[in-house]
Amino acid sequence: MKIASFNINGIKARIGQLTAWLSEAQPDVVVLQEIKTVDEGFPAELIEDLGWKVWTHGQKSWNGVAVLSRLPVEEIRRGLPGDDADEQARYIEAVVMGDRHAVTVAGLYLPNGNPAPGPKYDYKLAWMDRLRQRGAELLATEQPVVMLGDYNVIPEPRDAARPENWVDDALFLPESRAAFRRIVNQGWTDAIRVTDPHATRGPFTFWDYQRQAWERDNGIRIDHLLLSPQAADLMRGAGIDRDQRAGVKPSDHVPVWVDLAA
DNA sequence: ATGGTCGCCGAGCGA
């Protein structure tokens, strides 16, 4: 079961890139972030015509997440538990049926948090605490779980081409990194990192549109795939589709994926 | 220190 995450940065602007990548990469399950539309504005038919089922959790203009699956899905949950007043569409969860295992796939778009300090940063840290609580519940199932998406956290200096540029940024502040570490340390495996544990630079998943960041490979790694122990035991491989950042009108993020023997 | 680029939609915000 190949499971991927892609921050698409506006589905209406990126439907062509998405469908081309789907046929090229051949994932079985995809979570999307920043669809930037209400559910009715999502071009589901174009994707359904390619053999997918589509579930969206949309919002006007900002945020918004979705699940695409070519495998049967048993349950869908929209919204991160823990705050009924939270209006932002940043979380969607699916139980996907593989041939051998059911896999819980939690797609997330963690708040950016800038400027920090401030209310947006407080919201980010509170959201991360809610994610940690949901993560504990999912780990307690002792089943294969993949919690993946745009975490908006640079975990370590080697995850940025120029870490010195990020020291005051909500993506790299010590509190953000500590909150991410606290989640990982519950027992999750960082699928991309374990494919090359001793890398000293990168790999990256995001390059800003500004200042020729892509041309200069001035990237950061903020899209992550966290695996429960039962999912990590099934891992066959993981990767980053870096070439998706080239070409005409790309997203500023690229897809990340993990393949499970599920 | 500033501005640099996108996508949302049709001005300015969020990233």
XYZ file of C-alpha atoms (C1' of nucleotides) in Angstrom:
277
model
C 0.000 0.000 0.000
C 1.681 3.170 -1.226
C 0.524 6.140 0.876
C 1.449 9.697 -0.113
C 1.012 13.258 1.111
C 1.008 16.320 -1.137
C 0.513 19.941 -0.101
C -1.064 20.993 -3.364
C -1.331 24.758 -2.615
C -4.699 25.275 -4.288
C -6.390 22.313 -5.990
C -7.952 24.453 -8.726
C -4.547 25.720 -9.798
C -2.944 22.297 -9.494
C -5.435 19.725 -10.780
C -3.302 19.115 -13.884
C -0.138 18.509 -11.897
C -2.041 16.266 -9.473
C -3.604 13.988 -12.093
C -0.310 13.688 -13.990
C 1.510 12.809 -10.780
C -1.182 10.263 -9.762
C -0.737 8.305 -12.989
C 3.046 8.539 -12.801
C 3.566 7.756 -9.099
C 0.730 5.217 -8.780
C -0.033 5.699 -5.088
C -2.949 3.828 -3.493
C -3.880 6.491 -0.935
C -3.169 10.233 -1.032
C -3.765 12.953 1.531
C -3.819 16.522 0.249
C -3.314 19.785 2.116
C -4.167 23.398 1.238
C -6.902 22.516 -1.207
C -8.077 26.118 -0.566
C -11.686 25.493 -1.477
C -15.007 24.469 -0.030
C -16.040 20.861 -0.688
C -18.267 21.879 -3.624
C -15.332 23.562 -5.371
C -13.129 20.468 -5.333
C -12.857 18.874 -8.818
C -13.676 15.406 -7.474
C -15.102 14.102 -10.770
C -11.788 14.565 -12.594
C -10.126 12.338 -10.010
C -13.006 9.872 -9.687
C -12.853 9.337 -13.447
C -9.315 8.009 -12.909
C -10.573 5.350 -10.509
C -10.373 7.135 -7.159
C -12.758 7.786 -4.323
C -12.510 11.285 -2.867
C -13.317 12.706 0.578
C -12.786 16.396 1.288
C -12.748 18.562 4.387
C -12.773 21.966 2.753
C -12.794 25.608 3.761
C -13.223 28.795 1.754
C -9.932 30.233 0.432
C -7.625 28.712 3.043
C -6.481 25.398 4.448
C -8.593 22.378 3.525
C -7.555 18.720 3.357
C -8.657 15.663 1.384
C -8.216 11.902 1.087
C -8.045 10.058 -2.236
C -8.102 6.258 -2.261
C -8.115 3.485 -4.824
C -8.565 0.921 -2.043
C -11.727 0.433 0.031
C -12.181 2.892 2.902
C -14.185 1.946 5.958
C -14.319 5.122 8.019
C -13.688 8.809 7.497
C -13.310 11.341 10.331
C -13.056 15.056 9.670
C -11.442 17.501 12.079
C -8.867 17.056 14.835
C -10.529 16.208 18.173
C -9.986 18.348 21.242
C -11.484 21.758 20.407
C -15.066 22.040 19.186
C -14.561 25.763 18.540
C -11.766 25.160 15.997
C -13.168 26.142 12.585
C -10.062 25.449 10.508
C -10.106 22.432 8.161
C -6.757 20.808 8.820
C -7.302 17.127 9.615
C -8.900 14.083 7.983
C -8.597 10.444 8.969
C -9.399 7.269 7.012
C -9.223 3.537 7.664
C -7.989 1.980 4.422
C -8.343 -1.730 3.708
C -5.253 -3.397 2.243
C -5.110 -7.030 1.197
C -3.473 -8.016 4.482
C -3.985 -5.103 6.887
C -6.297 -2.210 7.615
C -4.232 0.984 7.854
C -5.362 4.149 9.606
C -4.243 7.142 7.548
C -4.304 10.514 9.332
C -3.782 13.455 6.964
C -2.905 16.765 8.557
C -2.073 20.367 7.790
C -0.430 21.708 10.917
C -0.746 25.485 11.463
C 2.151 27.602 10.193
C 2.195 29.684 13.394
C 3.863 32.850 12.137
C 4.326 35.452 13.407
C 5.752 34.131 16.656
C 5.128 34.995 19.362
C 1.437 35.773 18.997
C -2.021 34.219 18.783
C -1.192 32.249 15.629
C 1.778 30.682 17.369
C -0.329 29.869 20.418
C -2.823 28.156 18.088
C -0.022 26.132 16.494
C 1.267 24.856 19.829
C -2.247 24.080 21.074
C -2.973 22.204 17.827
C 0.222 20.184 18.254
C -0.852 19.233 21.754
C -4.197 18.032 20.373
C -2.345 16.065 17.684
C -0.200 14.469 20.362
C -3.340 13.383 22.193
C -4.873 11.948 19.027
C -1.532 10.283 18.276
C -1.607 8.562 21.666
C -5.097 7.225 20.961
C -4.012 5.923 17.560
C -0.880 4.272 18.966
C -3.004 2.592 21.625
C -4.825 0.666 18.875
C -1.560 -1.235 18.246
C -2.484 -1.283 14.563
C -0.702 0.122 11.486
C -1.152 3.911 11.488
C 0.412 6.541 9.251
C 0.131 10.139 10.454
C 1.311 12.275 7.548
C 1.123 15.700 6.014
C 2.486 19.221 6.154
C 3.697 19.497 9.748
C 5.136 22.998 9.274
C 8.026 21.974 11.535
C 11.723 21.798 10.615
C 12.796 19.098 13.084
C 16.562 19.680 13.064
C 19.150 22.064 11.563
C 20.032 19.484 8.894
C 16.422 19.715 7.689
C 17.090 23.219 6.329
C 19.603 24.286 3.682
C 20.152 27.486 5.650
C 19.001 26.910 9.246
C 20.308 30.315 10.298
C 17.514 31.887 8.228
C 14.830 30.170 10.312
C 15.895 30.801 13.907
C 13.035 33.247 14.621
C 10.474 31.397 12.507
C 7.555 29.430 13.943
C 8.639 26.433 11.825
C 11.983 26.166 13.647
C 11.546 27.745 17.096
C 12.637 25.488 19.982
C 9.059 25.130 21.260
C 7.867 23.914 17.825
C 10.693 21.418 17.547
C 10.134 20.217 21.112
C 6.418 19.713 20.461
C 7.214 17.722 17.310
C 9.833 15.682 19.183
C 7.325 14.982 21.913
C 4.969 13.471 19.332
C 7.693 11.434 17.587
C 8.919 10.160 20.937
C 5.535 8.645 21.683
C 6.786 5.831 19.470
C 6.508 7.044 15.875
C 9.040 6.379 13.124
C 9.988 9.265 10.802
C 9.816 7.290 7.539
C 11.917 9.655 5.413
C 14.606 10.093 8.046
C 15.104 6.379 8.654
C 15.778 5.766 4.962
C 19.021 7.784 5.434
C 19.506 8.244 9.194
C 22.924 9.899 9.015
C 22.242 12.430 6.273
C 23.825 15.768 7.152
C 21.716 17.928 4.807
C 18.119 17.371 3.754
C 16.350 15.820 1.991
C 13.905 18.697 1.488
C 10.177 18.785 0.724
C 9.510 22.535 0.335
C 11.180 25.351 -1.559
C 9.781 28.881 -1.299
C 8.539 30.565 -4.478
C 10.646 33.607 -3.599
C 14.335 34.354 -4.031
C 14.933 31.460 -6.442
C 14.839 29.024 -3.549
C 14.360 26.017 -5.860
C 17.149 27.025 -8.250
C 19.469 27.437 -5.263
C 18.187 24.293 -3.506
C 17.345 26.474 -0.518
C 14.799 24.020 0.852
C 13.412 22.697 4.111
C 11.917 19.368 5.224
C 8.494 20.027 6.729
C 6.308 17.298 5.175
C 6.600 14.180 7.301
C 5.321 10.597 7.479
C 5.107 9.213 11.005
C 4.582 5.455 11.313
C 3.233 3.529 14.277
C 5.413 0.533 15.240
C 3.005 -1.812 13.466
C 3.234 0.312 10.302
C 7.026 0.622 10.577
C 7.259 -3.174 10.631
C 5.525 -3.208 7.224
C 7.617 -0.468 5.603
C 9.116 -1.397 2.236
C 10.375 2.061 1.299
C 9.789 5.796 1.490
C 10.682 8.742 -0.668
C 10.235 12.295 -1.874
C 9.123 13.085 -5.437
C 11.528 15.987 -5.745
C 11.084 16.341 -9.502
C 7.541 17.634 -8.887
C 9.032 20.991 -7.844
C 10.348 21.547 -11.389
C 8.108 22.277 -14.346
C 5.441 24.884 -14.972
C 3.447 26.305 -12.029
C 4.380 23.680 -9.439
C 3.261 23.629 -5.825
C 5.925 24.902 -3.438
C 5.792 21.469 -1.727
C 6.502 18.071 -3.318
C 4.856 14.699 -2.576
C 6.255 12.419 0.119
C 5.337 8.728 0.284
C 5.756 5.470 2.116
C 5.145 1.940 0.817
C 3.789 -0.593 3.313
C 3.403 -4.353 2.849
C -0.219 -3.995 3.864
C 15.778 46.696 6.279
C 13.085 45.656 2.481
C 11.069 43.025 -0.992
C 10.950 39.179 -3.268
C 6.268 35.001 -5.273
C 2.290 32.582 -5.206
C -3.255 31.326 -4.731
C -7.275 32.636 -2.942
C -10.513 35.779 -5.530
C -11.323 40.008 -7.057
C -8.531 43.666 -1.794
C -5.462 42.138 0.928
C -4.247 37.990 3.601
C -1.754 33.932 4.491
C 2.210 31.304 3.482
